[in-house]
Amino acid sequence: MADIELGVVVGSLRKDSFNLKLAKNVLAYFPENFKHEFLDISALPLYNQDMDAATPQAVLDFKAKVAQKDAILFVTPEHNRSIPAALKNALDHGTRPWGQNVWNLKPAGVLGTSPGALGTAMAQTHLRNVLRILNMPTFLQPEVFLHWNDALLTEEGAFVERTEKYLRGWVDSFTAFVLEQRKT
């Protein structure tokens, strides 16, 4: 089976991010032919339309990496009931200048975790709204609104069996979605 290039965008910039831990654990559940690369959004300047005439190199490099991917996995926290500014900024850069949307038709998956009781339900809803306008076919079910707490992980840092089983099921469904999208 051909390799699938999966770009991973973590919406948190924090070094010890719960969402980075979620992403790293979940990536272990993907089939071997799903090759992944973390797409760093931390070096992107704030989007300003004045940059369209002379796009900064960090943005060009980011867009080139996104363009090489077959699918994107977004793993995001929730900031004030929405997506983090750094993630929105990366999405905006990916669509500019007008007519140069590198996100177009890339299948997307959305995950997130937070210590809050609702996980990242609102952030994921907002993110899916943005992905729709970017023309990204987005995997919808099952959803993962993971309430982050110490009981999720073993002493070794892996997910406990119940959480692992649920996340493996999500990965299986998402990989099937990506493969189906590649046929169209």
PDB file of C-alpha atoms in Angstrom:
ATOM      1  CA  MET A   1       0.000   0.000   0.000  1.00  0.00           C
ATOM      2  CA  ALA A   2       1.294   3.477  -0.899  1.00  0.00           C
ATOM      3  CA  ASP A   3       2.557   5.758   1.829  1.00  0.00           C
ATOM      4  CA  ILE A   4       0.286   8.513   3.115  1.00  0.00           C
ATOM      5  CA  GLU A   5       2.040  11.703   4.185  1.00  0.00           C
ATOM      6  CA  LEU A   6       0.288  13.010   7.299  1.00  0.00           C
ATOM      7  CA  GLY A   7       0.964  16.532   8.519  1.00  0.00           C
ATOM      8  CA  VAL A   8       0.384  17.047  12.246  1.00  0.00           C
ATOM      9  CA  VAL A   9      -0.505  20.531  13.482  1.00  0.00           C
ATOM     10  CA  VAL A  10      -0.580  20.964  17.253  1.00  0.00           C
ATOM     11  CA  GLY A  11      -2.450  24.130  18.216  1.00  0.00           C
ATOM     12  CA  SER A  12      -0.535  24.579  21.471  1.00  0.00           C
ATOM     13  CA  LEU A  13       2.907  26.171  21.536  1.00  0.00           C
ATOM     14  CA  ARG A  14       3.645  25.041  25.108  1.00  0.00           C
ATOM     15  CA  LYS A  15       6.627  22.673  25.382  1.00  0.00           C
ATOM     16  CA  ASP A  16       4.833  20.325  27.797  1.00  0.00           C
ATOM     17  CA  SER A  17       1.497  20.590  25.989  1.00  0.00           C
ATOM     18  CA  PHE A  18      -1.190  18.014  26.763  1.00  0.00           C
ATOM     19  CA  ASN A  19      -2.125  18.139  23.074  1.00  0.00           C
ATOM     20  CA  LEU A  20       1.434  17.392  22.003  1.00  0.00           C
ATOM     21  CA  LYS A  21       1.362  14.361  24.327  1.00  0.00           C
ATOM     22  CA  LEU A  22      -1.979  13.337  22.810  1.00  0.00           C
ATOM     23  CA  ALA A  23      -0.581  13.683  19.283  1.00  0.00           C
ATOM     24  CA  LYS A  24       2.565  11.678  20.024  1.00  0.00           C
ATOM     25  CA  ASN A  25       0.586   8.855  21.621  1.00  0.00           C
ATOM     26  CA  VAL A  26      -2.051   8.748  18.868  1.00  0.00           C
ATOM     27  CA  LEU A  27       0.534   8.675  16.088  1.00  0.00           C
ATOM     28  CA  ALA A  28       1.737   5.310  17.397  1.00  0.00           C
ATOM     29  CA  TYR A  29      -1.685   3.855  16.494  1.00  0.00           C
ATOM     30  CA  PHE A  30      -1.541   4.726  12.784  1.00  0.00           C
ATOM     31  CA  PRO A  31      -0.700   2.071  10.186  1.00  0.00           C
ATOM     32  CA  GLU A  32       2.949   1.897   9.101  1.00  0.00           C
ATOM     33  CA  ASN A  33       2.199   3.433   5.702  1.00  0.00           C
ATOM     34  CA  PHE A  34       1.006   6.654   7.371  1.00  0.00           C
ATOM     35  CA  LYS A  35       4.209   8.670   7.630  1.00  0.00           C
ATOM     36  CA  HIS A  36       3.891  11.755   9.799  1.00  0.00           C
ATOM     37  CA  GLU A  37       5.634  15.073  10.232  1.00  0.00           C
ATOM     38  CA  PHE A  38       4.882  17.714  12.834  1.00  0.00           C
ATOM     39  CA  LEU A  39       4.261  21.054  11.126  1.00  0.00           C
ATOM     40  CA  ASP A  40       5.613  23.706  13.477  1.00  0.00           C
ATOM     41  CA  ILE A  41       3.453  26.833  13.673  1.00  0.00           C
ATOM     42  CA  SER A  42       5.509  28.644  16.322  1.00  0.00           C
ATOM     43  CA  ALA A  43       7.739  30.603  13.903  1.00  0.00           C
ATOM     44  CA  LEU A  44       4.918  32.026  11.804  1.00  0.00           C
ATOM     45  CA  PRO A  45       4.531  35.805  12.079  1.00  0.00           C
ATOM     46  CA  LEU A  46       1.062  37.187  12.680  1.00  0.00           C
ATOM     47  CA  TYR A  47      -0.763  37.256   9.368  1.00  0.00           C
ATOM     48  CA  ASN A  48      -0.976  40.692   7.776  1.00  0.00           C
ATOM     49  CA  GLN A  49      -2.207  41.140   4.215  1.00  0.00           C
ATOM     50  CA  ASP A  50       0.707  43.518   3.577  1.00  0.00           C
ATOM     51  CA  MET A  51       2.926  40.391   3.609  1.00  0.00           C
ATOM     52  CA  ASP A  52       1.220  38.960   0.524  1.00  0.00           C
ATOM     53  CA  ALA A  53       3.552  40.907  -1.752  1.00  0.00           C
ATOM     54  CA  ALA A  54       6.670  39.571   0.010  1.00  0.00           C
ATOM     55  CA  THR A  55       5.763  36.435   1.951  1.00  0.00           C
ATOM     56  CA  PRO A  56       8.199  35.721   4.807  1.00  0.00           C
ATOM     57  CA  GLN A  57      10.405  32.645   4.388  1.00  0.00           C
ATOM     58  CA  ALA A  58       8.952  30.955   7.478  1.00  0.00           C
ATOM     59  CA  VAL A  59       5.516  31.107   5.843  1.00  0.00           C
ATOM     60  CA  LEU A  60       6.810  29.840   2.497  1.00  0.00           C
ATOM     61  CA  ASP A  61       8.534  26.921   4.225  1.00  0.00           C
ATOM     62  CA  PHE A  62       5.395  26.081   6.216  1.00  0.00           C
ATOM     63  CA  LYS A  63       3.178  26.208   3.128  1.00  0.00           C
ATOM     64  CA  ALA A  64       5.615  24.015   1.178  1.00  0.00           C
ATOM     65  CA  LYS A  65       5.440  21.364   3.903  1.00  0.00           C
ATOM     66  CA  VAL A  66       1.637  21.494   4.014  1.00  0.00           C
ATOM     67  CA  ALA A  67       1.494  21.193   0.218  1.00  0.00           C
ATOM     68  CA  GLN A  68       3.484  17.927   0.389  1.00  0.00           C
ATOM     69  CA  LYS A  69       0.991  16.286   2.762  1.00  0.00           C
ATOM     70  CA  ASP A  70      -1.850  13.971   1.795  1.00  0.00           C
ATOM     71  CA  ALA A  71      -3.847  14.669   4.969  1.00  0.00           C
ATOM     72  CA  ILE A  72      -3.661  16.837   8.084  1.00  0.00           C
ATOM     73  CA  LEU A  73      -4.243  15.929  11.731  1.00  0.00           C
ATOM     74  CA  PHE A  74      -5.099  18.929  13.909  1.00  0.00           C
ATOM     75  CA  VAL A  75      -4.613  18.429  17.659  1.00  0.00           C
ATOM     76  CA  THR A  76      -5.701  21.492  19.551  1.00  0.00           C
ATOM     77  CA  PRO A  77      -6.433  22.879  22.979  1.00  0.00           C
ATOM     78  CA  GLU A  78      -9.316  25.229  23.637  1.00  0.00           C
ATOM     79  CA  HIS A  79      -8.606  28.889  24.363  1.00  0.00           C
ATOM     80  CA  ASN A  80     -11.577  30.924  25.555  1.00  0.00           C
ATOM     81  CA  ARG A  81     -14.071  28.536  23.922  1.00  0.00           C
ATOM     82  CA  SER A  82     -12.300  28.659  20.563  1.00  0.00           C
ATOM     83  CA  ILE A  83      -9.102  27.677  18.789  1.00  0.00           C
ATOM     84  CA  PRO A  84      -5.764  29.181  19.811  1.00  0.00           C
ATOM     85  CA  ALA A  85      -4.640  32.283  17.957  1.00  0.00           C
ATOM     86  CA  ALA A  86      -1.480  30.507  16.745  1.00  0.00           C
ATOM     87  CA  LEU A  87      -3.566  27.832  15.025  1.00  0.00           C
ATOM     88  CA  LYS A  88      -5.904  30.353  13.381  1.00  0.00           C
ATOM     89  CA  ASN A  89      -2.845  32.284  12.227  1.00  0.00           C
ATOM     90  CA  ALA A  90      -1.382  29.142  10.594  1.00  0.00           C
ATOM     91  CA  LEU A  91      -4.675  28.421   8.859  1.00  0.00           C
ATOM     92  CA  ASP A  92      -4.823  31.981   7.548  1.00  0.00           C
ATOM     93  CA  HIS A  93      -1.242  31.884   6.259  1.00  0.00           C
ATOM     94  CA  GLY A  94      -2.053  28.666   4.419  1.00  0.00           C
ATOM     95  CA  THR A  95      -4.717  30.443   2.365  1.00  0.00           C
ATOM     96  CA  ARG A  96      -2.776  33.547   1.370  1.00  0.00           C
ATOM     97  CA  PRO A  97      -2.195  35.249  -0.957  1.00  0.00           C
ATOM     98  CA  TRP A  98      -5.708  34.820  -2.321  1.00  0.00           C
ATOM     99  CA  GLY A  99      -6.007  31.794  -4.610  1.00  0.00           C
ATOM    100  CA  GLN A 100      -3.071  29.939  -3.046  1.00  0.00           C
ATOM    101  CA  ASN A 101      -4.870  27.778  -0.462  1.00  0.00           C
ATOM    102  CA  VAL A 102      -2.538  24.872   0.420  1.00  0.00           C
ATOM    103  CA  TRP A 103      -5.244  23.347   2.637  1.00  0.00           C
ATOM    104  CA  ASN A 104      -7.610  22.831  -0.316  1.00  0.00           C
ATOM    105  CA  LEU A 105      -9.011  19.277  -0.535  1.00  0.00           C
ATOM    106  CA  LYS A 106      -6.647  17.864   2.117  1.00  0.00           C
ATOM    107  CA  PRO A 107      -8.558  15.448   4.368  1.00  0.00           C
ATOM    108  CA  ALA A 108      -8.484  16.633   7.975  1.00  0.00           C
ATOM    109  CA  GLY A 109      -8.921  15.030  11.372  1.00  0.00           C
ATOM    110  CA  VAL A 110      -9.504  16.976  14.577  1.00  0.00           C
ATOM    111  CA  LEU A 111      -8.569  15.912  18.105  1.00  0.00           C
ATOM    112  CA  GLY A 112      -8.040  17.799  21.300  1.00  0.00           C
ATOM    113  CA  THR A 113      -7.699  17.587  25.031  1.00  0.00           C
ATOM    114  CA  SER A 114      -8.021  19.947  27.931  1.00  0.00           C
ATOM    115  CA  PRO A 115      -8.187  19.719  31.712  1.00  0.00           C
ATOM    116  CA  GLY A 116     -11.636  21.318  31.437  1.00  0.00           C
ATOM    117  CA  ALA A 117     -14.695  19.106  31.803  1.00  0.00           C
ATOM    118  CA  LEU A 118     -15.810  19.641  28.191  1.00  0.00           C
ATOM    119  CA  GLY A 119     -12.423  18.812  26.737  1.00  0.00           C
ATOM    120  CA  THR A 120     -12.108  20.845  23.564  1.00  0.00           C
ATOM    121  CA  ALA A 121     -15.677  20.588  22.282  1.00  0.00           C
ATOM    122  CA  MET A 122     -16.078  24.276  21.404  1.00  0.00           C
ATOM    123  CA  ALA A 123     -12.609  24.613  19.877  1.00  0.00           C
ATOM    124  CA  GLN A 124     -13.195  21.580  17.681  1.00  0.00           C
ATOM    125  CA  THR A 125     -16.560  22.949  16.546  1.00  0.00           C
ATOM    126  CA  HIS A 126     -14.968  26.280  15.646  1.00  0.00           C
ATOM    127  CA  LEU A 127     -12.062  24.571  13.911  1.00  0.00           C
ATOM    128  CA  ARG A 128     -14.398  22.421  11.810  1.00  0.00           C
ATOM    129  CA  ASN A 129     -16.227  25.596  10.734  1.00  0.00           C
ATOM    130  CA  VAL A 130     -12.947  27.112   9.554  1.00  0.00           C
ATOM    131  CA  LEU A 131     -11.852  23.904   7.808  1.00  0.00           C
ATOM    132  CA  ARG A 132     -15.117  23.841   5.894  1.00  0.00           C
ATOM    133  CA  ILE A 133     -14.427  27.257   4.329  1.00  0.00           C
ATOM    134  CA  LEU A 134     -10.864  26.137   3.541  1.00  0.00           C
ATOM    135  CA  ASN A 135     -12.404  23.272   1.523  1.00  0.00           C
ATOM    136  CA  MET A 136     -10.896  20.550   3.675  1.00  0.00           C
ATOM    137  CA  PRO A 137     -12.960  17.354   3.822  1.00  0.00           C
ATOM    138  CA  THR A 138     -13.137  16.830   7.576  1.00  0.00           C
ATOM    139  CA  PHE A 139     -13.613  13.578   9.472  1.00  0.00           C
ATOM    140  CA  LEU A 140     -16.609  14.038  11.784  1.00  0.00           C
ATOM    141  CA  GLN A 141     -17.367  10.832  13.726  1.00  0.00           C
ATOM    142  CA  PRO A 142     -16.450   9.662  16.234  1.00  0.00           C
ATOM    143  CA  GLU A 143     -15.437  12.851  17.996  1.00  0.00           C
ATOM    144  CA  VAL A 144     -12.769  12.936  20.697  1.00  0.00           C
ATOM    145  CA  PHE A 145     -13.300  15.453  23.499  1.00  0.00           C
ATOM    146  CA  LEU A 146     -10.697  14.173  25.902  1.00  0.00           C
ATOM    147  CA  HIS A 147     -10.774  15.484  29.464  1.00  0.00           C
ATOM    148  CA  TRP A 148      -7.075  15.477  30.366  1.00  0.00           C
ATOM    149  CA  ASN A 149      -6.199  14.129  33.806  1.00  0.00           C
ATOM    150  CA  ASP A 150      -3.493  12.038  35.430  1.00  0.00           C
ATOM    151  CA  ALA A 151      -5.596   8.870  35.219  1.00  0.00           C
ATOM    152  CA  LEU A 152      -5.315   8.844  31.402  1.00  0.00           C
ATOM    153  CA  LEU A 153      -1.662   7.825  31.365  1.00  0.00           C
ATOM    154  CA  THR A 154       0.376   4.945  32.681  1.00  0.00           C
ATOM    155  CA  GLU A 155       3.605   5.613  34.554  1.00  0.00           C
ATOM    156  CA  GLU A 156       5.417   5.131  31.224  1.00  0.00           C
ATOM    157  CA  GLY A 157       3.395   7.945  29.634  1.00  0.00           C
ATOM    158  CA  ALA A 158       1.180   5.778  27.389  1.00  0.00           C
ATOM    159  CA  PHE A 159      -2.593   5.928  27.492  1.00  0.00           C
ATOM    160  CA  VAL A 160      -4.397   3.521  29.804  1.00  0.00           C
ATOM    161  CA  GLU A 161      -6.108   0.612  28.041  1.00  0.00           C
ATOM    162  CA  ARG A 162      -9.615   2.106  27.888  1.00  0.00           C
ATOM    163  CA  THR A 163      -8.424   5.408  26.396  1.00  0.00           C
ATOM    164  CA  GLU A 164      -6.037   3.642  24.036  1.00  0.00           C
ATOM    165  CA  LYS A 165      -8.839   1.424  22.751  1.00  0.00           C
ATOM    166  CA  TYR A 166     -11.074   4.419  22.057  1.00  0.00           C
ATOM    167  CA  LEU A 167      -8.290   6.373  20.340  1.00  0.00           C
ATOM    168  CA  ARG A 168      -7.257   3.349  18.243  1.00  0.00           C
ATOM    169  CA  GLY A 169     -10.863   3.135  17.064  1.00  0.00           C
ATOM    170  CA  TRP A 170     -10.745   6.821  16.121  1.00  0.00           C
ATOM    171  CA  VAL A 171      -7.478   6.319  14.229  1.00  0.00           C
ATOM    172  CA  ASP A 172      -8.890   3.314  12.356  1.00  0.00           C
ATOM    173  CA  SER A 173     -11.942   5.334  11.306  1.00  0.00           C
ATOM    174  CA  PHE A 174      -9.866   8.381  10.363  1.00  0.00           C
ATOM    175  CA  THR A 175      -7.408   6.346   8.270  1.00  0.00           C
ATOM    176  CA  ALA A 176     -10.337   4.752   6.404  1.00  0.00           C
ATOM    177  CA  PHE A 177     -11.724   8.259   5.788  1.00  0.00           C
ATOM    178  CA  VAL A 178      -8.378   9.486   4.421  1.00  0.00           C
ATOM    179  CA  LEU A 179      -8.061   6.482   2.112  1.00  0.00           C
ATOM    180  CA  GLU A 180     -11.609   6.997   0.854  1.00  0.00           C
ATOM    181  CA  GLN A 181     -10.925  10.689   0.212  1.00  0.00           C
ATOM    182  CA  ARG A 182      -7.845   9.791  -1.833  1.00  0.00           C
ATOM    183  CA  LYS A 183     -10.040   7.740  -4.175  1.00  0.00           C
ATOM    184  CA  THR A 184     -12.145  10.778  -5.086  1.00  0.00           C
TER     185      THR A 184
END
